[in-house]
């Protein structure tokens, strides 16, 4: 008696639905994700129990590292360019188109106006190193009773966007006198509302 041959059938799986799902998931995560800026200093914010979310748009972030150097950043490049134009005009600093382009490439800015032109002559990699040096940071000190560069930057940014929310992101080791000075500088120019960026306190820290 002859053997019964079982007809072999090719197994075929339609992968089209899976591809569609993967594209939808990828699109969803791209549209809802918030990209972290390459900040000039690593800041470990203090803990708090506040659950109020920091605004993600229309925000002026004031970053203060552990030794007190101050940096600033905004999310709208058009407004940054407008604020830069006001500051360079006020301090008599002339920038080439390439220097302006370099400024806009920086995630945050933070050098004195007196060294801004020289700083922007470098490429982005060198700028990332220079902005962390000892001479970096937006000056907080006032000269001859005039407003500080920090105050002028805040005003210029607010002139570019009057709806800006000010967010102070300081390291947990930042000297208290620096944070107090920043608050006093803001109060002196009638900026009395701002957010203090913290991380949510965990149960282990209770």
PDB file of C-alpha atoms in Angstrom, residues 60 72 74 76 78-91 103 109 113 147-164 166 189 191:
ATOM      1  CA  UNK A  60      12.111  81.802  29.404  1.00  0.00           C
ATOM      2  CA  UNK A  72      19.056  81.568  29.547  1.00  0.00           C
ATOM      3  CA  UNK A  74      13.795  80.180  24.886  1.00  0.00           C
ATOM      4  CA  UNK A  76      11.214  80.251  19.707  1.00  0.00           C
ATOM      5  CA  UNK A  78      12.459  84.117  15.971  1.00  0.00           C
ATOM      6  CA  UNK A  79      11.989  85.637  19.421  1.00  0.00           C
ATOM      7  CA  UNK A  80      15.579  84.792  20.382  1.00  0.00           C
ATOM      8  CA  UNK A  81      16.815  86.626  17.294  1.00  0.00           C
ATOM      9  CA  UNK A  82      14.659  89.632  18.203  1.00  0.00           C
ATOM     10  CA  UNK A  83      15.999  89.695  21.774  1.00  0.00           C
ATOM     11  CA  UNK A  84      19.569  89.345  20.497  1.00  0.00           C
ATOM     12  CA  UNK A  85      19.074  92.267  18.122  1.00  0.00           C
ATOM     13  CA  UNK A  86      17.845  94.469  20.985  1.00  0.00           C
ATOM     14  CA  UNK A  87      20.782  93.482  23.213  1.00  0.00           C
ATOM     15  CA  UNK A  88      23.480  93.989  20.574  1.00  0.00           C
ATOM     16  CA  UNK A  89      22.023  97.381  19.700  1.00  0.00           C
ATOM     17  CA  UNK A  90      21.922  98.407  23.351  1.00  0.00           C
ATOM     18  CA  UNK A  91      25.517  97.338  24.061  1.00  0.00           C
ATOM     19  CA  UNK A 103      24.035  82.124  18.483  1.00  0.00           C
ATOM     20  CA  UNK A 109      23.191  81.403  25.905  1.00  0.00           C
ATOM     21  CA  UNK A 113      28.093  90.917  26.147  1.00  0.00           C
ATOM     22  CA  UNK A 147      20.473  97.553  35.343  1.00  0.00           C
ATOM     23  CA  UNK A 148      22.506  94.367  35.030  1.00  0.00           C
ATOM     24  CA  UNK A 149      22.958  92.406  31.810  1.00  0.00           C
ATOM     25  CA  UNK A 150      20.677  89.775  33.329  1.00  0.00           C
ATOM     26  CA  UNK A 151      17.889  92.317  33.726  1.00  0.00           C
ATOM     27  CA  UNK A 152      18.415  93.634  30.193  1.00  0.00           C
ATOM     28  CA  UNK A 153      18.194  90.086  28.780  1.00  0.00           C
ATOM     29  CA  UNK A 154      14.940  89.416  30.651  1.00  0.00           C
ATOM     30  CA  UNK A 155      13.465  92.682  29.368  1.00  0.00           C
ATOM     31  CA  UNK A 156      14.589  91.975  25.793  1.00  0.00           C
ATOM     32  CA  UNK A 157      13.029  88.505  25.891  1.00  0.00           C
ATOM     33  CA  UNK A 158       9.791  89.875  27.324  1.00  0.00           C
ATOM     34  CA  UNK A 159       9.726  92.548  24.609  1.00  0.00           C
ATOM     35  CA  UNK A 160       9.977  89.759  22.044  1.00  0.00           C
ATOM     36  CA  UNK A 161       7.111  87.863  23.703  1.00  0.00           C
ATOM     37  CA  UNK A 162       5.067  89.538  26.423  1.00  0.00           C
ATOM     38  CA  UNK A 163       3.415  86.195  27.306  1.00  0.00           C
ATOM     39  CA  UNK A 164       6.698  84.569  28.370  1.00  0.00           C
ATOM     40  CA  UNK A 166       9.847  82.864  33.582  1.00  0.00           C
ATOM     41  CA  UNK A 189      12.168  95.133  36.944  1.00  0.00           C
ATOM     42  CA  UNK A 191       8.822  90.600  37.155  1.00  0.00           C
TER      43      UNK A 191
END
